[in-house]
Amino acid sequence: YGHPRERRAPRGEDATVHPMKLSVIGVGYLGAVHAATMASVGHDVVAVDSDEGRVAALASGTAPFVEPGFDGLLRQTLDSGRLHFTADYRDVAEAGLHFIAVGTPQRPDSHAADLTHVYAAVGSLLPHIRPGAVVAGKSTVPVGTASDLEGRVVGAGGVLAWNPEFLREGFAVRDTLKPDRIVYGLSADAGRAGVALARLDECYAPMLSACPRLIMDFATAELIKVAANAFLATKISFINAVSQVCDAAGADVTLLAEAIGLDERIGRRFLRAGVGFGGGCLPKDIRALQASADLHGARHLADLLGQVDSINREQRDRIVELARTHVGGDLSGRAITILGAAFKPLSDDVRDSPALDVASRLADLGAEVTVCDPQALPVVARSHPHLTLEDDPRAALKGAELVLLLTEWDQFVALDPAEAATSVAERVIIDGRNALDPVAWREAGWTYAGVGR
Ligand code: UDX
């Protein structure tokens, strides 16, 4: 088919689903959502994970994480009989298309991504695939991984493709059903590329009528994912760096972001200054791309991403310092309430969460910290047993000498400043997400401090 660089699915293409047998290896945020979504559009899906507890929970219809819309989708697809969870790789033998959706966390000893789970998943899968089966990697991997894996897959009679996933937590179901784009990284071998292309098109038929499908080589497909996340991280760190000059010069970064964002070339999104980005993707993906850039001698990219990361980490220092200043210099014994623990609203994910990081640092500096979050407290109770947890915001505010808003859940943004004032010991609030109306809070007698405003 000539390996075109870019192709758009023909308009009006038949979007009827021809049910296929699929497998999904790894049932974290990405894999579990992908498996349930593919079953919901009509495919027969077997999802495998070596974590038997997780498999059992999912098989019984219990989502192991908070993701809007996922619980209903899980139960519905389990009931339909089109979704199965297993810890036994032999159960995937009939599938014609296998998705690798295991995690690639940061390595403990460097910035690079840890590929242990990817190689283990592929190693466990290959003895069970049928001839001509397509193995599509969805995990975020360093450039070069697919070409390294291709020989093994071909040796087992399969065909490899790379098919990165761009879903956001909190919108994972929606993003999987209505993606902005679908990317296929295909083999340099035209025969294998043709097999993978046809199989992926068959799987994604319901989505392809409504979104562009881009076809490319393995390396480009691998880089697209990390480049997208690096760009988003750069936008956030850019506005956070600008917020420093706004603070120094008495300007307002929220108005500045709104004004520059009205230029379509810039865009308004991902320009919210504050305590910075966290989560299971952006921080580790910029570091993994930095490691790849270093490896390939792309010095400017490595330097740029190093700056993006250090600006982001400094935002947390800024908030801790702001807290110290607002309690008069000594944090020990001071009652501080942190609104937010998840790395962003609509999630219970606390991986590299700025809110939780600031909370534990303030606790380490001697403050009596109470953390409030509508969803993440069960996770925090396991990871940070020394913090006091309170799920009711009004109870959490009781007696506080300082309040920090660090995850902009709707219920926190909607707090009535006059009512909140009656609970606290001191009316001082640090808005680490620039999500509150400073005028309303000041009118209710609060000392309000945002980030760069
Ligand atoms: C991200 C990408 O958006 C997604 O496309 C990719 O597939 C996975 O990584 P996610 O980790 O779910 O998704 O979170 P995202 O919505 O990108 O937010 C990341 C972090 O940036 C959060 O901590 C958020 O609070 C922060 N953020 C976001 C800001 O600090 N300012 C902003 O303007 C936007």
PDB file of N, CA and C in Angstrom, residues 296-342:
ATOM      1  N   HIS A 296      20.110  10.475  22.184  1.00  0.00           N
ATOM      2  CA  HIS A 296      20.260  10.716  20.754  1.00  0.00           C
ATOM      3  C   HIS A 296      21.001  12.018  20.466  1.00  0.00           C
ATOM      4  N   GLY A 297      21.546  12.643  21.505  1.00  0.00           N
ATOM      5  CA  GLY A 297      22.327  13.864  21.309  1.00  0.00           C
ATOM      6  C   GLY A 297      21.494  15.087  20.963  1.00  0.00           C
ATOM      7  N   ALA A 298      20.181  15.052  21.262  1.00  0.00           N
ATOM      8  CA  ALA A 298      19.326  16.210  20.975  1.00  0.00           C
ATOM      9  C   ALA A 298      19.370  17.129  22.200  1.00  0.00           C
ATOM     10  N   ARG A 299      20.465  17.865  22.309  1.00  0.00           N
ATOM     11  CA  ARG A 299      20.773  18.607  23.538  1.00  0.00           C
ATOM     12  C   ARG A 299      19.725  19.665  23.867  1.00  0.00           C
ATOM     13  N   HIS A 300      19.257  20.387  22.841  1.00  0.00           N
ATOM     14  CA  HIS A 300      18.309  21.470  23.116  1.00  0.00           C
ATOM     15  C   HIS A 300      16.998  20.940  23.691  1.00  0.00           C
ATOM     16  N   LEU A 301      16.536  19.807  23.151  1.00  0.00           N
ATOM     17  CA  LEU A 301      15.293  19.236  23.676  1.00  0.00           C
ATOM     18  C   LEU A 301      15.505  18.773  25.120  1.00  0.00           C
ATOM     19  N   ALA A 302      16.642  18.129  25.369  1.00  0.00           N
ATOM     20  CA  ALA A 302      16.924  17.664  26.734  1.00  0.00           C
ATOM     21  C   ALA A 302      16.975  18.858  27.691  1.00  0.00           C
ATOM     22  N   ASP A 303      17.652  19.956  27.268  1.00  0.00           N
ATOM     23  CA  ASP A 303      17.755  21.148  28.132  1.00  0.00           C
ATOM     24  C   ASP A 303      16.375  21.756  28.378  1.00  0.00           C
ATOM     25  N   LEU A 304      15.601  21.893  27.289  1.00  0.00           N
ATOM     26  CA  LEU A 304      14.264  22.493  27.403  1.00  0.00           C
ATOM     27  C   LEU A 304      13.402  21.709  28.400  1.00  0.00           C
ATOM     28  N   LEU A 305      13.389  20.372  28.261  1.00  0.00           N
ATOM     29  CA  LEU A 305      12.542  19.559  29.138  1.00  0.00           C
ATOM     30  C   LEU A 305      13.049  19.587  30.575  1.00  0.00           C
ATOM     31  N   GLY A 306      14.363  19.701  30.734  1.00  0.00           N
ATOM     32  CA  GLY A 306      14.929  19.842  32.082  1.00  0.00           C
ATOM     33  C   GLY A 306      14.395  21.108  32.744  1.00  0.00           C
ATOM     34  N   GLN A 307      14.300  22.193  31.971  1.00  0.00           N
ATOM     35  CA  GLN A 307      13.764  23.457  32.492  1.00  0.00           C
ATOM     36  C   GLN A 307      12.273  23.335  32.814  1.00  0.00           C
ATOM     37  N   VAL A 308      11.545  22.674  31.923  1.00  0.00           N
ATOM     38  CA  VAL A 308      10.097  22.495  32.143  1.00  0.00           C
ATOM     39  C   VAL A 308       9.866  21.753  33.458  1.00  0.00           C
ATOM     40  N   ASP A 309      10.676  20.728  33.675  1.00  0.00           N
ATOM     41  CA  ASP A 309      10.554  19.920  34.902  1.00  0.00           C
ATOM     42  C   ASP A 309      10.954  20.748  36.122  1.00  0.00           C
ATOM     43  N   SER A 310      12.032  21.508  35.999  1.00  0.00           N
ATOM     44  CA  SER A 310      12.473  22.230  37.201  1.00  0.00           C
ATOM     45  C   SER A 310      11.533  23.404  37.525  1.00  0.00           C
ATOM     46  N   ILE A 311      10.981  24.071  36.505  1.00  0.00           N
ATOM     47  CA  ILE A 311       9.968  25.113  36.783  1.00  0.00           C
ATOM     48  C   ILE A 311       8.806  24.469  37.537  1.00  0.00           C
ATOM     49  N   ASN A 312       8.395  23.281  37.062  1.00  0.00           N
ATOM     50  CA  ASN A 312       7.240  22.616  37.674  1.00  0.00           C
ATOM     51  C   ASN A 312       7.520  22.259  39.133  1.00  0.00           C
ATOM     52  N   ARG A 313       8.721  21.743  39.395  1.00  0.00           N
ATOM     53  CA  ARG A 313       9.033  21.369  40.782  1.00  0.00           C
ATOM     54  C   ARG A 313       9.113  22.607  41.669  1.00  0.00           C
ATOM     55  N   GLU A 314       9.625  23.719  41.096  1.00  0.00           N
ATOM     56  CA  GLU A 314       9.732  24.950  41.887  1.00  0.00           C
ATOM     57  C   GLU A 314       8.378  25.527  42.265  1.00  0.00           C
ATOM     58  N   GLN A 315       7.355  25.254  41.455  1.00  0.00           N
ATOM     59  CA  GLN A 315       6.025  25.767  41.813  1.00  0.00           C
ATOM     60  C   GLN A 315       5.604  25.224  43.176  1.00  0.00           C
ATOM     61  N   ARG A 316       5.954  23.969  43.431  1.00  0.00           N
ATOM     62  CA  ARG A 316       5.607  23.369  44.733  1.00  0.00           C
ATOM     63  C   ARG A 316       6.389  24.071  45.841  1.00  0.00           C
ATOM     64  N   ASP A 317       7.676  24.365  45.574  1.00  0.00           N
ATOM     65  CA  ASP A 317       8.482  25.109  46.574  1.00  0.00           C
ATOM     66  C   ASP A 317       7.849  26.470  46.838  1.00  0.00           C
ATOM     67  N   ARG A 318       7.390  27.125  45.740  1.00  0.00           N
ATOM     68  CA  ARG A 318       6.788  28.466  45.904  1.00  0.00           C
ATOM     69  C   ARG A 318       5.591  28.411  46.837  1.00  0.00           C
ATOM     70  N   ILE A 319       4.755  27.378  46.660  1.00  0.00           N
ATOM     71  CA  ILE A 319       3.542  27.260  47.485  1.00  0.00           C
ATOM     72  C   ILE A 319       3.924  26.985  48.945  1.00  0.00           C
ATOM     73  N   VAL A 320       4.918  26.136  49.155  1.00  0.00           N
ATOM     74  CA  VAL A 320       5.356  25.846  50.530  1.00  0.00           C
ATOM     75  C   VAL A 320       5.880  27.135  51.173  1.00  0.00           C
ATOM     76  N   GLU A 321       6.678  27.907  50.421  1.00  0.00           N
ATOM     77  CA  GLU A 321       7.219  29.165  50.950  1.00  0.00           C
ATOM     78  C   GLU A 321       6.105  30.177  51.246  1.00  0.00           C
ATOM     79  N   LEU A 322       5.133  30.217  50.332  1.00  0.00           N
ATOM     80  CA  LEU A 322       3.995  31.120  50.522  1.00  0.00           C
ATOM     81  C   LEU A 322       3.259  30.765  51.815  1.00  0.00           C
ATOM     82  N   ALA A 323       3.110  29.450  52.049  1.00  0.00           N
ATOM     83  CA  ALA A 323       2.434  28.994  53.268  1.00  0.00           C
ATOM     84  C   ALA A 323       3.233  29.425  54.494  1.00  0.00           C
ATOM     85  N   ARG A 324       4.541  29.239  54.421  1.00  0.00           N
ATOM     86  CA  ARG A 324       5.385  29.607  55.555  1.00  0.00           C
ATOM     87  C   ARG A 324       5.252  31.113  55.846  1.00  0.00           C
ATOM     88  N   THR A 325       5.310  31.924  54.781  1.00  0.00           N
ATOM     89  CA  THR A 325       5.201  33.372  54.960  1.00  0.00           C
ATOM     90  C   THR A 325       3.869  33.744  55.610  1.00  0.00           C
ATOM     91  N   HIS A 326       2.794  33.081  55.130  1.00  0.00           N
ATOM     92  CA  HIS A 326       1.473  33.469  55.612  1.00  0.00           C
ATOM     93  C   HIS A 326       1.184  33.034  57.049  1.00  0.00           C
ATOM     94  N   VAL A 327       2.003  32.118  57.606  1.00  0.00           N
ATOM     95  CA  VAL A 327       1.807  31.813  59.028  1.00  0.00           C
ATOM     96  C   VAL A 327       2.883  32.503  59.869  1.00  0.00           C
ATOM     97  N   GLY A 328       3.610  33.442  59.257  1.00  0.00           N
ATOM     98  CA  GLY A 328       4.577  34.234  60.032  1.00  0.00           C
ATOM     99  C   GLY A 328       5.946  33.602  60.158  1.00  0.00           C
ATOM    100  N   GLY A 329       6.259  32.606  59.290  1.00  0.00           N
ATOM    101  CA  GLY A 329       7.641  32.107  59.241  1.00  0.00           C
ATOM    102  C   GLY A 329       7.871  30.743  59.866  1.00  0.00           C
ATOM    103  N   ASP A 330       7.045  30.354  60.829  1.00  0.00           N
ATOM    104  CA  ASP A 330       7.290  29.060  61.482  1.00  0.00           C
ATOM    105  C   ASP A 330       6.051  28.182  61.358  1.00  0.00           C
ATOM    106  N   LEU A 331       6.225  27.062  60.667  1.00  0.00           N
ATOM    107  CA  LEU A 331       5.072  26.204  60.397  1.00  0.00           C
ATOM    108  C   LEU A 331       4.744  25.250  61.544  1.00  0.00           C
ATOM    109  N   SER A 332       5.674  25.098  62.488  1.00  0.00           N
ATOM    110  CA  SER A 332       5.461  24.016  63.453  1.00  0.00           C
ATOM    111  C   SER A 332       4.224  24.253  64.316  1.00  0.00           C
ATOM    112  N   GLY A 333       3.413  23.216  64.396  1.00  0.00           N
ATOM    113  CA  GLY A 333       2.202  23.237  65.199  1.00  0.00           C
ATOM    114  C   GLY A 333       1.053  24.019  64.589  1.00  0.00           C
ATOM    115  N   ARG A 334       1.241  24.581  63.390  1.00  0.00           N
ATOM    116  CA  ARG A 334       0.169  25.397  62.805  1.00  0.00           C
ATOM    117  C   ARG A 334      -0.867  24.507  62.128  1.00  0.00           C
ATOM    118  N   ALA A 335      -2.141  24.836  62.333  1.00  0.00           N
ATOM    119  CA  ALA A 335      -3.231  24.027  61.762  1.00  0.00           C
ATOM    120  C   ALA A 335      -3.476  24.449  60.315  1.00  0.00           C
ATOM    121  N   ILE A 336      -3.145  23.562  59.387  1.00  0.00           N
ATOM    122  CA  ILE A 336      -3.276  23.888  57.961  1.00  0.00           C
ATOM    123  C   ILE A 336      -4.215  22.895  57.285  1.00  0.00           C
ATOM    124  N   THR A 337      -5.171  23.413  56.538  1.00  0.00           N
ATOM    125  CA  THR A 337      -6.099  22.545  55.794  1.00  0.00           C
ATOM    126  C   THR A 337      -5.771  22.618  54.308  1.00  0.00           C
ATOM    127  N   ILE A 338      -5.597  21.444  53.718  1.00  0.00           N
ATOM    128  CA  ILE A 338      -5.316  21.373  52.275  1.00  0.00           C
ATOM    129  C   ILE A 338      -6.562  20.853  51.584  1.00  0.00           C
ATOM    130  N   LEU A 339      -7.103  21.647  50.675  1.00  0.00           N
ATOM    131  CA  LEU A 339      -8.253  21.208  49.885  1.00  0.00           C
ATOM    132  C   LEU A 339      -7.715  20.560  48.610  1.00  0.00           C
ATOM    133  N   GLY A 340      -7.798  19.238  48.540  1.00  0.00           N
ATOM    134  CA  GLY A 340      -7.325  18.511  47.360  1.00  0.00           C
ATOM    135  C   GLY A 340      -6.176  17.588  47.680  1.00  0.00           C
ATOM    136  N   ALA A 341      -6.232  16.379  47.097  1.00  0.00           N
ATOM    137  CA  ALA A 341      -5.133  15.423  47.212  1.00  0.00           C
ATOM    138  C   ALA A 341      -4.855  14.789  45.849  1.00  0.00           C
ATOM    139  N   ALA A 342      -5.900  14.574  45.057  1.00  0.00           N
ATOM    140  CA  ALA A 342      -5.719  13.994  43.720  1.00  0.00           C
ATOM    141  C   ALA A 342      -4.908  14.948  42.850  1.00  0.00           C
TER     142      ALA A 342
END
